[in-house]
Amino acid sequence: MAKQLIKGNEAIVKGAILAGCRYYFGYPITPASEIAEAAAFYLPLVGGTFLQAESEVASINMLYGAASGGIRAMTASSSPGISLKQEGISYAAGAELPMVIVDIMRGGPGLGNIGPAQADYNQIVKGGGHGGYKLIVLAPNCAQEMCDLTMLAFELADKYRNPAVILADGFVGQMMEPVEFPEPVKKLPEKPWAIKADSDDENRLISSIDLELEKLEQHNLELFKKYADIEANHVKYENYLLDDAEIVLIGYGVVSRVLQTVVDELRQRDIKIGMLRPISLWPFPKKQIAELAKRVKEFFVVELSAGQMVDDVRLAVNGKIPVHFYSRMGGVVPSPEEIIEQLMKLNEAN
Amino acid sequence: MAKALIKADSFYEIYERKDGIKDVTHYCPGCGHGVLHKLIAEALDDFGIREKSILISPVGCSVFAYYYFRLGNIQAAHGRAPAVATGIKRVHPESVVISYQGDGDLAAIGGNNILQAANRGENITVFFVNNAIYGMTGGQMAPTTLIGQKTTTTPYGRNVVNEGYPVRVCELLATLDAPVYIERVALTDAKNTSKVRRAVRKALQNQIDNKGFSLVEVLSACPSNWKMTPVQAKQWVEDNLIKQFPLGVYKDLTDQIKPKKAEKQVFSVDGLKEKLNIPMEEEKYSTSVKEAKEFRNMKLKIAGFGGQGILLLGLGMAQAAMQAGYNVSWLPSYGPEMRGGTANCHVNISKERIGSPLVSKPTVVIAMNLPSMEKFQSEIEPGGLLLYDTSLITQKPVRDDIKVLGIPATQIADNLGNTRIANMVIMGAFIAYTSVLDKQAVINALPFFIKRKNLIPLNEKAIVEGMNYVLSSN
Ligand SMILES: Cc1ncc(C[n+]2csc(CCOP(=O)(O)OP(=O)(O)O)c2C)c(N)n1
Ligand code: SF4
């Protein structure tokens, strides 16, 4: 199959449509607007619906309504817009509605700027909405994965009746790279629970409310059983030159691209260094990190935030070996040279 | 506890409720919600549309409307029922979607959602219960609370200086073009109640006929929170609520509107890739040229003024290199940065897997204006290349540990009759100098990044001129 040079943001939309998504509800925001624009362009051509909502609050609730109908649907936004969606995301998690939400993270807090950032990790991975729930969170680092992971997000969302999130940064969204698009999904899964406007509807209810305390507790227990299943089966990560590595870099999204360059350069200097890249941020590759902690000397985590994912790394490592941390914020992406300098400083201190 | 309802078929046989009481509603005696439910259910029965109807339950006392209605039920977040209704209606256009909302839900927290759903002319039916108070949360002020009315959050009475005036929803929405039918009715005596019955039916019929957005506001008693008996409460609606919220039809285009066609989407993958403009066959081209060692794993920074086609130049290189079998990445400057009048992009061209798409230590800098040259020449790797437009940059580069290639690109472009193809002159110079790509590779790529076909020959000419300049000066 031929390759197409394409923006990450646009690859998401094509991937979504190949995955059978025919509905998009969104509100413009940089650096995610190309997703809405591409959806507005392509969906009508394939018999789908694009609707620009009055706000992110409206768009997540339109998505809630559409997902109730059993079809594949999505929304996308960037950090401030994702904040507005949180109540709706919590409702969707509670009502167990499959949907795909894309967050092209930008600098914050507040209005911040449109540079790439990773400071929404806690909001998305730890449940930015109320009530304690889990989202399936996938973090692409190239245009190809913007397509592939979007398709996977739809599949997992349907399989588990759970919202799934593509968590990317402004650079992965804005950059163009070759993408090989896979074949379209031919048959979508049956959804007997969905509202279909037919005679069985009287037995169907999409809701997240339950006033009976024990029943709601039971619902929570069932949700967490489902989450355990996802954790057991859908951890995704990439190992880069880890076989003989003594120092392991950890980063996701655009950071992992910078870290690859760091590894490539330091390998030329015969330094035994490698990288672990979490692809699923939830479920998090904590077992893999714990295993590595038994045989490598130290971890070095880099994030575009003051340190969010690093907490999960530290939990997995559980104090066994040092976990170092370096970050840039506000839309700044560290250069490979800058990270190498940090690593050299550490080396001197040791 | 309310009386048992005479069961409509559109109600469930038994109401699955928390307290195990199976045949009475959870509404207080004298509450308007139960009566309105019944009028709606009877209409669904009579129209024979129960099975294809979908009810959106709001947050408010009617959050449990789904206990009663025997049909597809969706419970929505506070105020968002019109958005949820929009979503499901778009998926099932043949269904009948009802958004059932209280005054806090519709006129306060969900104010914009109802406004915009009405303005889009969503083909849904909205039943809006105005009881001038927040029922569910125990009697706080609503946007429709009357001036002077005491509630738990206006203990001294609603004061317009602090809280403003009661919101008249029908009057507001009637100013919009899209809504088809908007009426305010009241659940008081038999005469008014029969008007409610008629309005409910009309609002549903409009949706069945695909005519568009209908809203019925129902003035309704909340004896519990008004601290009145059901009889007093009904009288209070008559004496006070109706004064502030006059009954009547505020908009009715029912007879003028042509029904819209409701088209159900069919899921199809036929010809999907074509529609998505996904190339089917590989553009096979293997370049015969060998790039010099220092240009392997090339990292480029290209910069200049907005309007010089900087981003396009980078894109063209990436496209041509991809088709010639390289790994590539292209990262533009984006957003407000571009408004300052400068543009730059980062391009990687490599036989190996590309790491950072962000180029911090370029092996090649292409500068098409002076600020760009000043800004980026210091970053170039020793032995790297600075390619710049000498028609716009008269200053000489200061680095002496790099290769320097100056070309009067803008002047050459002007001679060809179009200043804007200076970028392609640069492209020609670049490939001639580095041998990363040959001419054919770039020509193959042109249709992918030059959208206007009639400009392709001119672009080709510019590339050739750029190449010739380099080859003749070597
Ligand atoms: C986001 C959010 N804010 C506040 C609430 C609390 N709340 C529940 S119902 C309600 C008011 C309902 O009043 P109204 O819409 O007038 O309906 P009624 O109960 O009078 O029928 C409020 C504020 C909530 N559930 N969600
Ligand atoms: S509190 Fe008011 S609105 Fe709610 S059920 Fe009772 S009477 Fe009806």
Coordinates of N, CA, C and O in Angstrom, one line a residue, chain A residues 89-147:
Chain A
I89 N -17.4 13.3 30.2 CA -16.6 12.1 30.1 C -16.9 11.2 31.3 O -17.0 9.9 31.2
S90 N -17.1 11.8 32.5 CA -17.4 11.0 33.6 C -18.8 10.3 33.5 O -18.9 9.1 33.8
Y91 N -19.7 11.0 32.9 CA -21.0 10.4 32.6 C -20.9 9.2 31.7 O -21.5 8.2 31.9
A92 N -20.1 9.4 30.6 CA -19.9 8.4 29.6 C -19.2 7.1 30.3 O -19.6 6.0 30.0
A93 N -18.3 7.4 31.1 CA -17.6 6.3 31.8 C -18.6 5.5 32.7 O -18.7 4.3 32.7
G94 N -19.4 6.3 33.4 CA -20.4 5.7 34.3 C -21.5 5.0 33.5 O -21.9 3.9 33.9
A95 N -21.9 5.5 32.4 CA -23.0 4.9 31.6 C -22.4 3.8 30.7 O -23.1 3.2 29.9
E96 N -21.1 3.7 30.7 CA -20.3 2.7 29.9 C -20.6 2.9 28.4 O -21.0 2.0 27.7
L97 N -20.4 4.1 27.9 CA -20.5 4.4 26.5 C -19.2 4.4 25.8 O -18.3 5.1 26.2
P98 N -19.1 3.6 24.7 CA -17.8 3.7 24.0 C -17.8 4.9 23.1 O -18.8 5.3 22.5
M99 N -16.6 5.6 23.2 CA -16.5 6.8 22.3 C -15.0 7.1 22.3 O -14.2 6.6 23.1
V100 N -14.6 7.8 21.3 CA -13.1 8.2 21.2 C -13.0 9.7 21.3 O -13.7 10.5 20.7
I101 N -12.1 10.1 22.2 CA -11.9 11.5 22.5 C -10.4 11.8 22.2 O -9.5 11.0 22.7
V102 N -10.1 12.8 21.5 CA -8.7 13.1 21.2 C -8.3 14.4 21.9 O -9.1 15.4 21.9
D103 N -7.2 14.4 22.6 CA -6.7 15.6 23.3 C -5.3 15.9 22.7 O -4.3 15.1 22.9
I104 N -5.2 17.0 21.9 CA -3.9 17.4 21.4 C -3.4 18.5 22.4 O -3.8 19.6 22.3
M105 N -2.6 18.0 23.3 CA -2.3 18.8 24.5 C -1.4 20.1 24.1 O -0.5 20.0 23.3
R106 N -1.7 21.2 24.8 CA -1.0 22.4 24.6 C -0.5 23.0 25.9 O -0.9 22.5 27.0
G107 N 0.2 24.0 25.9 CA 0.8 24.6 27.1 C -0.2 25.2 28.0 O -1.2 25.8 27.5
G108 N -0.1 25.0 29.3 CA -1.0 25.6 30.3 C -0.2 26.0 31.5 O 1.0 26.0 31.5
P109 N -0.9 26.2 32.7 CA -2.3 26.2 32.9 C -3.0 27.4 32.3 O -2.4 28.3 31.8
G110 N -4.3 27.4 32.4 CA -5.2 28.4 31.9 C -5.2 28.4 30.3 O -5.1 27.4 29.7
L111 N -5.2 29.6 29.8 CA -5.2 29.7 28.3 C -3.8 29.3 27.8 O -3.8 28.7 26.7
G112 N -2.8 29.5 28.6 CA -1.4 29.0 28.2 C -1.0 29.4 26.8 O -1.1 30.6 26.5
N113 N -0.6 28.5 26.0 CA -0.3 28.7 24.6 C -0.5 27.5 23.8 O -1.0 26.5 24.3
I114 N -0.2 27.6 22.5 CA -0.5 26.4 21.7 C 0.7 25.5 21.4 O 0.6 24.6 20.6
G115 N 1.8 25.8 22.1 CA 2.9 24.9 22.0 C 2.6 23.5 22.5 O 1.6 23.3 23.3
P116 N 3.4 22.5 22.2 CA 3.2 21.1 22.6 C 3.4 21.0 24.1 O 4.4 21.6 24.7
A117 N 2.6 20.2 24.8 CA 2.8 20.0 26.2 C 2.2 18.6 26.6 O 1.6 18.0 25.8
Q118 N 2.6 18.2 27.8 CA 2.0 16.9 28.3 C 1.5 17.0 29.7 O 1.6 16.1 30.5
A119 N 0.9 18.2 30.0 CA 0.5 18.5 31.4 C -0.9 18.0 31.6 O -1.5 18.3 32.7
D120 N -1.6 17.4 30.6 CA -2.9 16.8 30.9 C -2.9 15.4 31.2 O -3.9 14.7 31.3
Y121 N -1.7 14.8 31.5 CA -1.5 13.4 31.8 C -2.4 13.0 33.0 O -3.2 12.1 32.9
N122 N -2.2 13.8 34.1 CA -3.0 13.5 35.3 C -4.5 13.6 35.0 O -5.3 12.8 35.4
Q123 N -4.9 14.7 34.3 CA -6.3 14.9 34.1 C -6.9 13.7 33.3 O -8.0 13.3 33.6
I124 N -6.2 13.2 32.3 CA -6.8 12.2 31.5 C -6.6 10.8 32.1 O -7.5 10.0 32.2
V125 N -5.3 10.5 32.6 CA -5.0 9.2 33.0 C -5.6 8.9 34.4 O -6.0 7.8 34.7
K126 N -5.6 9.9 35.2 CA -6.1 9.7 36.6 C -7.6 10.1 36.8 O -8.2 10.0 37.9
G127 N -8.2 10.5 35.7 CA -9.7 10.8 35.8 C -9.9 12.2 36.1 O -10.1 12.6 37.3
G128 N -9.9 13.1 35.1 CA -10.1 14.5 35.3 C -11.5 14.8 35.7 O -11.8 15.8 36.3
G129 N -12.5 14.0 35.4 CA -13.8 14.1 35.8 C -14.0 13.5 37.2 O -13.1 13.0 37.8
H130 N -15.2 13.6 37.7 CA -15.5 13.2 39.1 C -15.8 11.7 39.2 O -16.2 11.1 38.2
G131 N -15.6 11.2 40.3 CA -16.3 9.9 40.6 C -15.4 8.6 40.5 O -15.9 7.6 40.8
G132 N -14.2 8.8 40.0 CA -13.3 7.6 40.0 C -13.6 6.6 38.8 O -14.5 5.8 39.0
Y133 N -12.9 6.7 37.7 CA -13.1 5.9 36.6 C -11.8 5.8 35.8 O -10.9 6.5 36.1
K134 N -11.8 4.9 34.9 CA -10.6 4.8 34.0 C -10.9 5.0 32.6 O -12.0 4.5 32.1
L135 N -10.0 5.7 31.9 CA -10.2 5.8 30.4 C -9.0 5.0 29.8 O -7.9 4.9 30.4
I136 N -9.3 4.4 28.7 CA -8.2 3.8 27.9 C -7.5 4.9 27.2 O -8.1 5.7 26.5
V137 N -6.2 5.0 27.5 CA -5.4 6.2 27.0 C -4.2 5.8 26.2 O -3.3 5.1 26.6
L138 N -4.2 6.2 24.9 CA -3.2 5.8 24.0 C -2.4 7.0 23.5 O -3.0 8.1 23.2
A139 N -1.1 6.9 23.5 CA -0.2 8.1 23.2 C 0.6 7.8 22.0 O 1.7 7.3 22.1
P140 N 0.2 8.3 20.8 CA 0.9 8.1 19.6 C 2.2 9.0 19.6 O 2.2 10.1 20.2
N141 N 3.2 8.7 18.8 CA 4.4 9.5 18.7 C 4.7 9.8 17.2 O 5.8 10.4 16.9
C142 N 3.8 9.4 16.3 CA 4.1 9.7 14.9 C 2.8 9.7 14.1 O 1.7 9.3 14.7
A143 N 2.8 10.2 12.9 CA 1.5 10.3 12.2 C 0.9 8.9 11.9 O -0.3 8.7 12.0
Q144 N 1.8 7.9 11.7 CA 1.3 6.5 11.5 C 0.5 6.1 12.7 O -0.6 5.5 12.6
E145 N 1.0 6.3 13.9 CA 0.3 5.9 15.1 C -1.0 6.7 15.3 O -1.9 6.3 16.0
M146 N -1.0 8.0 14.8 CA -2.2 8.8 15.0 C -3.4 8.0 14.3 O -4.5 8.0 14.8
C147 N -3.1 7.4 13.2 CA -4.1 6.6 12.5 C -4.3 5.3 13.2 O -5.4 5.0 13.6

